[in-house]
Short mmCIF file of C-alpha atoms in Angstrom, two decimals:
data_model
loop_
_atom_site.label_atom_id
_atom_site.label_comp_id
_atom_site.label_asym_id
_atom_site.label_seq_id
_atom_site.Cartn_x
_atom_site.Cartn_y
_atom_site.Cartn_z
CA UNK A 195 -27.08 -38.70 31.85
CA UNK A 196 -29.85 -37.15 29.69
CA UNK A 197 -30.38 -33.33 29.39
CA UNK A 198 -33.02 -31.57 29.44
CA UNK A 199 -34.61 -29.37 26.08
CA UNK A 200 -33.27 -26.45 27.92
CA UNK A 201 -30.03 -27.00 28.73
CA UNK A 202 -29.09 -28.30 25.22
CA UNK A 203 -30.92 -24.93 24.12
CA UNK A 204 -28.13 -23.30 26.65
CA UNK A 205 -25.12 -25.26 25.70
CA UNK A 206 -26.02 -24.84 21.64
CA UNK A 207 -26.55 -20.72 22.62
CA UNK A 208 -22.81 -20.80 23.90
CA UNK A 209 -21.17 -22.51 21.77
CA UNK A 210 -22.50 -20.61 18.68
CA UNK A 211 -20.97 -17.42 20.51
CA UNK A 212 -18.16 -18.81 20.74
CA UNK A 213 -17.86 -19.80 17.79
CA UNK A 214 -18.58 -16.08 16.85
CA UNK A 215 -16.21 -14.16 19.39
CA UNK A 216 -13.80 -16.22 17.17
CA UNK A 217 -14.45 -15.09 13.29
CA UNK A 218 -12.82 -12.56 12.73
CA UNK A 219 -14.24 -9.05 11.55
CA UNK A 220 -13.79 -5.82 10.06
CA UNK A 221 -14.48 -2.26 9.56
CA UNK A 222 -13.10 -0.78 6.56
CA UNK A 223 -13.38 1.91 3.97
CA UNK A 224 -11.39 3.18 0.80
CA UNK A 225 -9.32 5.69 0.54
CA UNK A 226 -8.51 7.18 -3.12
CA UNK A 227 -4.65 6.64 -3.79
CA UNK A 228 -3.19 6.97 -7.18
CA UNK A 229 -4.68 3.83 -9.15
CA UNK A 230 -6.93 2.71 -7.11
CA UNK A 231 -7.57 2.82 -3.62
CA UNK A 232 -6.23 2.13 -0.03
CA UNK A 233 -7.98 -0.11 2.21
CA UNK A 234 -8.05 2.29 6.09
CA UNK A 235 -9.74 0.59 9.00
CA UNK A 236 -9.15 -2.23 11.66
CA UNK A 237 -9.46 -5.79 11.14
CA UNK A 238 -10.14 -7.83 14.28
CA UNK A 239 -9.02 -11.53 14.81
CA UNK A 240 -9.25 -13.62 18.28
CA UNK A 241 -6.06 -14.09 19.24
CA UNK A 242 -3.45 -13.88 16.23
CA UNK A 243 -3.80 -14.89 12.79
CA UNK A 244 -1.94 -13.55 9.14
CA UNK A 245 -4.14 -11.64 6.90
CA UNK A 246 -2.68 -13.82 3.56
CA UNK A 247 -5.12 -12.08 1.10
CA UNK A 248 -7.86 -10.12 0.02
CA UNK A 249 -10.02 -9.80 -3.22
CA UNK A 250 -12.38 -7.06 -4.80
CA UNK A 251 -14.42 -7.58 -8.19
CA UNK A 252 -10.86 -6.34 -9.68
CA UNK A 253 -8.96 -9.31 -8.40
CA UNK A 254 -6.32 -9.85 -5.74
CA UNK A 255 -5.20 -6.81 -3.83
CA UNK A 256 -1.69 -6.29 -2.88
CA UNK A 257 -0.35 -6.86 0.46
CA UNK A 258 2.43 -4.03 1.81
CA UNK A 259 4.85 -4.01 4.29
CA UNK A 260 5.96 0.06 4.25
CA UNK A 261 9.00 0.20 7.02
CA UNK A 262 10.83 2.29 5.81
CA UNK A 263 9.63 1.40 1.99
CA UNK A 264 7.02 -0.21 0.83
CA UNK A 265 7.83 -3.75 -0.15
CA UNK A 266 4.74 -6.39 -1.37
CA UNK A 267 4.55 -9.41 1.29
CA UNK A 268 3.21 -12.82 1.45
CA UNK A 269 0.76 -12.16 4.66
CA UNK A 270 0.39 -9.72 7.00
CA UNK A 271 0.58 -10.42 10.64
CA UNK A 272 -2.92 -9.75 12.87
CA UNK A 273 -2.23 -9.80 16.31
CA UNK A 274 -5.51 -9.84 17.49
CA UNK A 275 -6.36 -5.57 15.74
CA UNK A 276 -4.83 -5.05 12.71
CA UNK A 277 -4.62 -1.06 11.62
CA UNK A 278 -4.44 -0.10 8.17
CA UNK A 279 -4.25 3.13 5.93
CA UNK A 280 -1.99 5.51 4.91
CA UNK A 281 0.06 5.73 7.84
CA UNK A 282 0.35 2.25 9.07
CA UNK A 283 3.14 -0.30 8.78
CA UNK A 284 1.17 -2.45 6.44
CA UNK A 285 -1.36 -1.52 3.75
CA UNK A 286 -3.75 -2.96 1.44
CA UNK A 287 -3.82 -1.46 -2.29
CA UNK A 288 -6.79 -2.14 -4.65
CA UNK A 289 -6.39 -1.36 -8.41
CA UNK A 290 -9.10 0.10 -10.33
CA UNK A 291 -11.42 2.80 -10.51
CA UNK A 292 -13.55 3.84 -7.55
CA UNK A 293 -16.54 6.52 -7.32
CA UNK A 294 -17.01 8.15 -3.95
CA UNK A 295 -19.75 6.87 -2.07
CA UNK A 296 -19.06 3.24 -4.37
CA UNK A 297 -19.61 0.16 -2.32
CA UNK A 298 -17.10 -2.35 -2.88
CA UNK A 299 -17.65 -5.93 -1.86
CA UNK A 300 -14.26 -7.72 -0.61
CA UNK A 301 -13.05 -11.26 0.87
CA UNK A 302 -10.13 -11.23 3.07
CA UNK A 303 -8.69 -14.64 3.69
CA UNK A 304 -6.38 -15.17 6.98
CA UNK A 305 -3.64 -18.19 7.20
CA UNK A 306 -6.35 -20.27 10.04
CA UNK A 307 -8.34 -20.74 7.09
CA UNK A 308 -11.52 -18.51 7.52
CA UNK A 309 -12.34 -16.10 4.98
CA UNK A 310 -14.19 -12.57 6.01
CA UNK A 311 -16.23 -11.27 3.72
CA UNK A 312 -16.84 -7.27 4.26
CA UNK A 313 -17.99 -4.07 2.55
CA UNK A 314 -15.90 -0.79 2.18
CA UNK A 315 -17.11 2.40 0.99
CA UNK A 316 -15.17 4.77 -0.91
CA UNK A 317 -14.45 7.95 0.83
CA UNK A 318 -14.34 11.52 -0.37
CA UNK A 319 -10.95 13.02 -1.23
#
């Protein structure tokens, strides 16, 4: 059976979204902490994945587990929305020097192998 220009136009088109409902993606900003910064936002995989690390220009960020204490961690689990800041079970903590208003460029890696590269901005006190 041969198809026709448009239908392999139509079956390219829907596989290439989902291919992209799959990535996963982010919104994300800093938060100043003492040291550096705290990464706040939501990370969003399809259907579960483990967050297993993230990178600035500084180098590797740390990866917290905070019930009741915060303890560092191996990976972090994404059920599908992953919360983080202050007052979440599980944090990200960059070390450095930030500037309010500074864009900082970051990869986040996740155990299925695919690697998210975002932007967060520092936020105001």
């Amino acid at each position: 059976m041969r198809l026709g220009r448009g239908a392999v136009l139509l079956l390219l088109a829907g596989l290439g979204m989902a291919l992209a409902a799959r990535l996963p993606t982010a919104d994300l900003g800093l938060r100043p902490a003492f040291g550096g910064a705290v990464l706040q936002g939501r990370v969003t995989v399809a259907g579960g994945d483990e967050l297993t690390g993230v990178w600035s220009g500084a180098g590797r960020a740390r990866l917290l587990r905070c019930t009741p204490r915060c303890e560092t961690v191996e990976s972090i689990p994404v059920p599908g929305t992953l919360l983080l800041g202050e007052g979440t079970p599980y944090r990200v903590v960059l070390a450095g020097e930030f500037r309010p208003g500074q864009r900082v460029r970051l990869a986040l890696r996740f155990r299925g192998a695919a690697v998210l590269n975002a932007e967060a901005a520092m936020l105001r006190p």
